[in-house]
mmCIF file of C-alpha atoms in Angstrom:
data_model
loop_
_atom_site.group_PDB
_atom_site.id
_atom_site.type_symbol
_atom_site.label_atom_id
_atom_site.label_comp_id
_atom_site.label_asym_id
_atom_site.label_seq_id
_atom_site.Cartn_x
_atom_site.Cartn_y
_atom_site.Cartn_z
ATOM 1 C CA ASP A 30 0.034 0.071 -0.005
ATOM 2 C CA SER A 31 1.703 3.153 -1.318
ATOM 3 C CA GLY A 32 -0.395 5.542 1.111
ATOM 4 C CA VAL A 33 -2.099 7.355 -1.859
ATOM 5 C CA THR A 34 -5.661 6.890 -2.321
ATOM 6 C CA GLN A 35 -8.088 7.135 -5.186
ATOM 7 C CA THR A 36 -11.867 7.177 -5.719
ATOM 8 C CA PRO A 37 -13.684 5.621 -7.321
ATOM 9 C CA LYS A 38 -12.082 2.453 -8.230
ATOM 10 C CA HIS A 39 -14.400 2.130 -11.276
ATOM 11 C CA LEU A 40 -16.350 4.535 -13.078
ATOM 12 C CA ILE A 41 -18.683 3.584 -16.013
ATOM 13 C CA THR A 42 -20.373 6.507 -17.781
ATOM 14 C CA ALA A 43 -21.478 7.390 -21.458
ATOM 15 C CA THR A 44 -20.126 9.554 -24.016
ATOM 16 C CA GLY A 45 -20.604 13.387 -23.506
ATOM 17 C CA GLN A 46 -20.766 13.063 -19.890
ATOM 18 C CA ARG A 47 -18.369 14.604 -17.330
ATOM 19 C CA VAL A 48 -16.640 12.780 -14.196
ATOM 20 C CA THR A 49 -14.484 13.770 -11.451
ATOM 21 C CA LEU A 50 -11.775 11.549 -9.998
ATOM 22 C CA ARG A 51 -10.410 12.097 -6.726
ATOM 23 C CA CYS A 52 -6.851 11.613 -5.145
ATOM 24 C CA SER A 53 -5.718 11.896 -1.602
ATOM 25 C CA PRO A 54 -1.745 11.949 -1.435
ATOM 26 C CA ARG A 55 0.521 10.393 1.051
ATOM 27 C CA SER A 56 0.676 12.322 4.433
ATOM 28 C CA GLY A 57 3.318 14.998 4.129
ATOM 29 C CA ASP A 58 3.375 14.869 0.130
ATOM 30 C CA LEU A 59 3.010 18.328 -1.527
ATOM 31 C CA SER A 60 3.108 17.101 -5.020
ATOM 32 C CA VAL A 61 0.225 15.336 -6.986
ATOM 33 C CA TYR A 62 0.724 14.194 -10.528
ATOM 34 C CA TRP A 63 -1.995 12.573 -12.874
ATOM 35 C CA TYR A 64 -1.430 10.081 -15.414
ATOM 36 C CA GLN A 65 -3.392 8.166 -17.978
ATOM 37 C CA GLN A 66 -2.738 4.543 -18.753
ATOM 38 C CA SER A 67 -4.097 3.026 -21.943
ATOM 39 C CA LEU A 68 -3.098 -0.155 -23.678
ATOM 40 C CA ASP A 69 -1.601 1.560 -26.912
ATOM 41 C CA GLN A 70 -0.208 4.588 -25.196
ATOM 42 C CA GLY A 71 1.153 3.322 -22.023
ATOM 43 C CA LEU A 72 1.478 5.528 -18.981
ATOM 44 C CA GLN A 73 1.320 9.187 -20.033
ATOM 45 C CA PHE A 74 2.056 12.223 -17.492
ATOM 46 C CA LEU A 75 -0.971 14.666 -17.552
ATOM 47 C CA ILE A 76 -0.273 17.331 -15.113
ATOM 48 C CA GLN A 77 1.500 18.224 -11.798
ATOM 49 C CA TYR A 78 0.308 20.272 -8.873
ATOM 50 C CA TYR A 79 2.510 21.254 -6.142
ATOM 51 C CA ASN A 80 1.240 22.793 -2.805
ATOM 52 C CA GLY A 81 -2.078 24.024 -4.732
ATOM 53 C CA GLU A 82 -0.329 25.474 -7.701
ATOM 54 C CA GLU A 83 -0.013 23.881 -11.235
ATOM 55 C CA ARG A 84 3.736 23.099 -11.818
ATOM 56 C CA ALA A 85 4.104 21.065 -14.845
ATOM 57 C CA LYS A 86 1.670 20.009 -17.670
ATOM 58 C CA GLY A 87 1.784 17.141 -20.142
ATOM 59 C CA ASN A 88 -0.169 15.794 -22.761
ATOM 60 C CA ILE A 89 -3.421 16.816 -20.881
ATOM 61 C CA LEU A 90 -6.463 17.495 -23.425
ATOM 62 C CA GLU A 91 -8.349 20.846 -23.097
ATOM 63 C CA ARG A 92 -11.457 18.746 -21.983
ATOM 64 C CA PHE A 93 -9.458 17.602 -18.785
ATOM 65 C CA SER A 94 -8.762 19.902 -15.969
ATOM 66 C CA ALA A 95 -7.228 19.441 -12.282
ATOM 67 C CA GLN A 96 -7.110 21.329 -9.141
ATOM 68 C CA GLN A 97 -5.274 20.749 -5.805
ATOM 69 C CA PHE A 98 -7.158 21.876 -2.606
ATOM 70 C CA PRO A 99 -5.718 23.549 0.447
ATOM 71 C CA ASP A 100 -5.750 20.158 2.178
ATOM 72 C CA LEU A 101 -3.674 18.981 -0.562
ATOM 73 C CA HIS A 102 -6.165 16.212 -2.082
ATOM 74 C CA SER A 103 -6.455 16.536 -6.029
ATOM 75 C CA GLU A 104 -9.540 16.214 -8.325
ATOM 76 C CA LEU A 105 -9.208 15.400 -12.080
ATOM 77 C CA ASN A 106 -12.323 16.648 -14.180
ATOM 78 C CA LEU A 107 -12.679 14.952 -17.443
ATOM 79 C CA SER A 108 -15.630 16.565 -19.681
ATOM 80 C CA SER A 109 -17.289 15.734 -22.794
ATOM 81 C CA LEU A 110 -16.089 12.269 -22.575
ATOM 82 C CA GLU A 111 -15.278 10.139 -25.738
ATOM 83 C CA LEU A 112 -14.725 6.426 -26.261
ATOM 84 C CA GLY A 113 -11.001 7.020 -26.301
ATOM 85 C CA ASP A 114 -10.930 8.412 -22.825
ATOM 86 C CA SER A 115 -11.498 4.882 -21.492
ATOM 87 C CA ALA A 116 -8.506 3.989 -19.660
ATOM 88 C CA LEU A 117 -6.747 3.676 -16.026
ATOM 89 C CA TYR A 118 -6.304 7.116 -14.452
ATOM 90 C CA PHE A 119 -3.337 7.050 -11.950
ATOM 91 C CA CYS A 120 -2.490 9.818 -9.330
ATOM 92 C CA ALA A 121 0.815 9.757 -7.643
ATOM 93 C CA SER A 122 2.424 11.865 -4.933
ATOM 94 C CA SER A 123 5.879 13.011 -3.911
ATOM 95 C CA ARG A 124 7.537 14.972 -0.877
ATOM 96 C CA SER A 125 8.799 17.970 -3.187
ATOM 97 C CA SER A 126 8.045 19.433 -6.427
ATOM 98 C CA GLY A 127 10.460 17.372 -8.191
ATOM 99 C CA THR A 128 12.598 19.989 -9.857
ATOM 100 C CA SER A 129 16.202 19.292 -10.908
ATOM 101 C CA GLY A 130 18.702 17.714 -8.512
ATOM 102 C CA ARG A 131 20.411 14.618 -8.067
ATOM 103 C CA ALA A 132 18.498 13.453 -5.000
ATOM 104 C CA TYR A 133 15.574 11.347 -6.371
ATOM 105 C CA ASN A 134 12.077 12.621 -5.736
ATOM 106 C CA GLU A 135 10.199 9.415 -5.650
ATOM 107 C CA GLN A 136 6.515 9.218 -6.835
ATOM 108 C CA PHE A 137 4.500 6.911 -5.192
ATOM 109 C CA PHE A 138 1.276 5.878 -7.302
ATOM 110 C CA GLY A 139 -2.153 5.167 -5.880
ATOM 111 C CA PRO A 140 -4.149 1.834 -7.388
ATOM 112 C CA GLY A 141 -5.971 3.690 -10.097
ATOM 113 C CA THR A 142 -9.490 4.494 -11.241
ATOM 114 C CA ARG A 143 -10.749 2.714 -14.167
ATOM 115 C CA LEU A 144 -12.778 4.689 -16.276
ATOM 116 C CA THR A 145 -15.001 3.264 -18.944
ATOM 117 C CA VAL A 146 -16.801 5.487 -21.597
ATOM 118 C CA LEU A 147 -19.768 3.630 -23.329
ATOM 119 C CA GLN B 234 8.058 7.293 -33.215
ATOM 120 C CA LYS B 235 7.717 7.146 -29.197
ATOM 121 C CA GLU B 236 10.454 8.787 -27.264
ATOM 122 C CA VAL B 237 10.773 5.397 -25.173
ATOM 123 C CA GLU B 238 10.622 2.068 -26.937
ATOM 124 C CA GLN B 239 9.875 -1.035 -24.879
ATOM 125 C CA ASP B 240 9.138 -4.469 -26.227
ATOM 126 C CA PRO B 241 5.535 -5.250 -24.675
ATOM 127 C CA GLY B 242 6.294 -9.324 -24.445
ATOM 128 C CA PRO B 243 5.109 -11.407 -22.751
ATOM 129 C CA LEU B 244 8.404 -12.732 -21.716
ATOM 130 C CA SER B 245 7.987 -16.083 -20.168
ATOM 131 C CA VAL B 246 10.708 -17.714 -18.078
ATOM 132 C CA PRO B 247 11.276 -20.451 -15.750
ATOM 133 C CA GLU B 248 11.747 -19.916 -12.064
ATOM 134 C CA GLY B 249 15.392 -19.235 -11.359
ATOM 135 C CA ALA B 250 16.275 -17.787 -14.836
ATOM 136 C CA ILE B 251 18.022 -14.627 -15.342
ATOM 137 C CA VAL B 252 15.766 -11.803 -16.779
ATOM 138 C CA SER B 253 16.846 -9.149 -19.124
ATOM 139 C CA LEU B 254 14.394 -6.297 -19.745
ATOM 140 C CA ASN B 255 15.208 -3.408 -22.057
ATOM 141 C CA CYS B 256 14.244 0.154 -23.388
ATOM 142 C CA THR B 257 15.658 2.307 -25.965
ATOM 143 C CA TYR B 258 15.194 6.169 -26.131
ATOM 144 C CA SER B 259 15.691 8.895 -28.426
ATOM 145 C CA ASN B 260 15.783 11.868 -26.178
ATOM 146 C CA SER B 261 19.413 12.428 -25.408
ATOM 147 C CA ALA B 262 18.548 14.995 -22.717
ATOM 148 C CA PHE B 263 17.259 11.997 -20.586
ATOM 149 C CA GLN B 264 19.429 11.839 -17.339
ATOM 150 C CA TYR B 265 17.227 10.148 -14.780
ATOM 151 C CA PHE B 266 16.233 6.651 -15.658
ATOM 152 C CA MET B 267 13.779 4.539 -13.455
ATOM 153 C CA TRP B 268 12.343 0.987 -13.525
ATOM 154 C CA TYR B 269 8.786 0.459 -12.299
ATOM 155 C CA ARG B 270 7.040 -2.651 -11.413
ATOM 156 C CA GLN B 271 3.288 -3.063 -11.787
ATOM 157 C CA TYR B 272 1.102 -6.043 -10.617
ATOM 158 C CA SER B 273 -2.163 -6.408 -12.194
ATOM 159 C CA ARG B 274 -4.908 -4.194 -11.154
ATOM 160 C CA LYS B 275 -2.250 -2.075 -8.876
ATOM 161 C CA GLY B 276 -0.416 1.076 -9.424
ATOM 162 C CA PRO B 277 3.339 1.048 -10.464
ATOM 163 C CA GLU B 278 5.956 0.921 -7.564
ATOM 164 C CA LEU B 279 9.542 2.080 -7.943
ATOM 165 C CA LEU B 280 12.308 -0.681 -8.297
ATOM 166 C CA MET B 281 15.190 1.111 -9.246
ATOM 167 C CA TYR B 282 16.490 4.738 -9.884
ATOM 168 C CA THR B 283 19.715 5.556 -11.745
ATOM 169 C CA TYR B 284 21.118 9.140 -12.507
ATOM 170 C CA SER B 285 23.008 9.382 -15.841
ATOM 171 C CA SER B 286 25.349 6.329 -16.901
ATOM 172 C CA GLY B 287 26.432 3.479 -15.015
ATOM 173 C CA ASN B 288 25.293 0.326 -13.117
ATOM 174 C CA LYS B 289 23.386 -0.037 -9.837
ATOM 175 C CA GLU B 290 22.554 -3.128 -7.881
ATOM 176 C CA ASP B 291 19.878 -3.697 -5.206
ATOM 177 C CA GLY B 292 19.574 -7.535 -4.267
ATOM 178 C CA ARG B 293 18.463 -9.636 -7.409
ATOM 179 C CA PHE B 294 18.151 -6.543 -9.510
ATOM 180 C CA THR B 295 20.613 -4.671 -11.629
ATOM 181 C CA ALA B 296 19.997 -1.571 -13.615
ATOM 182 C CA GLN B 297 22.283 -0.581 -16.419
ATOM 183 C CA VAL B 298 22.467 2.691 -18.338
ATOM 184 C CA ASP B 299 24.386 3.275 -21.699
ATOM 185 C CA LYS B 300 23.758 6.807 -22.656
ATOM 186 C CA SER B 301 26.162 6.404 -25.804
ATOM 187 C CA SER B 302 23.733 3.664 -27.067
ATOM 188 C CA LYS B 303 20.536 5.295 -25.528
ATOM 189 C CA TYR B 304 19.832 1.976 -24.009
ATOM 190 C CA ILE B 305 18.754 0.889 -20.627
ATOM 191 C CA SER B 306 18.568 -2.520 -18.995
ATOM 192 C CA LEU B 307 16.919 -4.049 -15.807
ATOM 193 C CA PHE B 308 18.286 -7.531 -14.958
ATOM 194 C CA ILE B 309 16.653 -9.915 -12.517
ATOM 195 C CA ARG B 310 18.502 -12.885 -11.183
ATOM 196 C CA ASP B 311 17.119 -15.944 -9.836
ATOM 197 C CA SER B 312 13.769 -14.916 -10.872
ATOM 198 C CA GLN B 313 10.714 -15.898 -8.799
ATOM 199 C CA PRO B 314 6.970 -16.259 -9.586
ATOM 200 C CA SER B 315 6.473 -13.426 -7.462
ATOM 201 C CA ASP B 316 8.498 -11.476 -10.112
ATOM 202 C CA SER B 317 5.481 -12.085 -12.636
ATOM 203 C CA ALA B 318 4.350 -8.578 -13.366
ATOM 204 C CA THR B 319 4.615 -5.738 -16.053
ATOM 205 C CA TYR B 320 7.928 -3.756 -15.816
ATOM 206 C CA LEU B 321 7.842 -0.059 -17.099
ATOM 207 C CA CYS B 322 10.857 1.835 -17.594
ATOM 208 C CA ALA B 323 10.845 5.727 -17.135
ATOM 209 C CA MET B 324 13.084 8.752 -17.739
ATOM 210 C CA SER B 325 13.186 12.248 -17.559
ATOM 211 C CA PRO B 326 15.617 15.199 -18.773
ATOM 212 C CA ARG B 327 17.510 17.161 -16.334
ATOM 213 C CA ASN B 328 15.693 20.194 -16.991
ATOM 214 C CA THR B 329 12.468 19.172 -15.696
ATOM 215 C CA GLY B 330 13.900 16.828 -12.777
ATOM 216 C CA PHE B 331 11.388 14.305 -12.044
ATOM 217 C CA GLN B 332 8.380 16.081 -12.874
ATOM 218 C CA LYS B 333 7.633 14.860 -16.462
ATOM 219 C CA LEU B 334 8.336 11.293 -16.475
ATOM 220 C CA VAL B 335 8.197 9.544 -19.769
ATOM 221 C CA PHE B 336 7.174 5.841 -19.643
ATOM 222 C CA GLY B 337 7.708 3.021 -21.777
ATOM 223 C CA THR B 338 4.549 0.714 -22.657
ATOM 224 C CA GLY B 339 5.933 -1.760 -20.072
ATOM 225 C CA THR B 340 6.896 -5.517 -20.664
ATOM 226 C CA ARG B 341 4.927 -8.050 -19.227
ATOM 227 C CA LEU B 342 6.932 -10.798 -17.347
ATOM 228 C CA LEU B 343 5.729 -14.201 -16.623
ATOM 229 C CA VAL B 344 7.723 -16.583 -14.403
ATOM 230 C CA SER B 345 6.791 -20.007 -14.156
ATOM 231 C CA PRO B 346 7.176 -22.514 -11.107
#
């Protein structure tokens, strides 16, 4: 158990709908990262928040947005859902912001949310 | 072409075998190299981390980085059925540190008793 929690575990919805995925980081971790894992693309970095502020952005679609709240939990909002959005969504957390340096800033992954869009 | 290429497998070996897992990459700016293990229906967990080139050993696991060839490897000695999982390589460039990890698609390993 990594200490990162994600809810819900499974989500089934229809095209065009909007869903919210929730993540609680490990105690003491300030950074939260969101990833999408699909069979053909593998694990892809979406976005990072550090202490409430957006820090890094990956290949996140405009239909997707995220935020990190004062208690450090984070939510990923997915709207106008398409069939291709069906995937596993992982949240990870780390102690620091993860900017350069040789000391490794390990990311701890949650169990994921499986999203199915019908 | 993807920045990180990884053979998806599955790779099937008998218990006790030496396993070699590999990734190639195209971005010469990558400085941080990681291997994650992912069990079915679980999130990835870090196995090994290496900065720049060289070897690193941790128990039955050895990670190697050859930056001149843009090639990284993970060796598992005396493989066990509990090693059956998907192994993901990940890397990132120095200028973004550990923020934007780029993952391979993963190699599925099956170790039979």
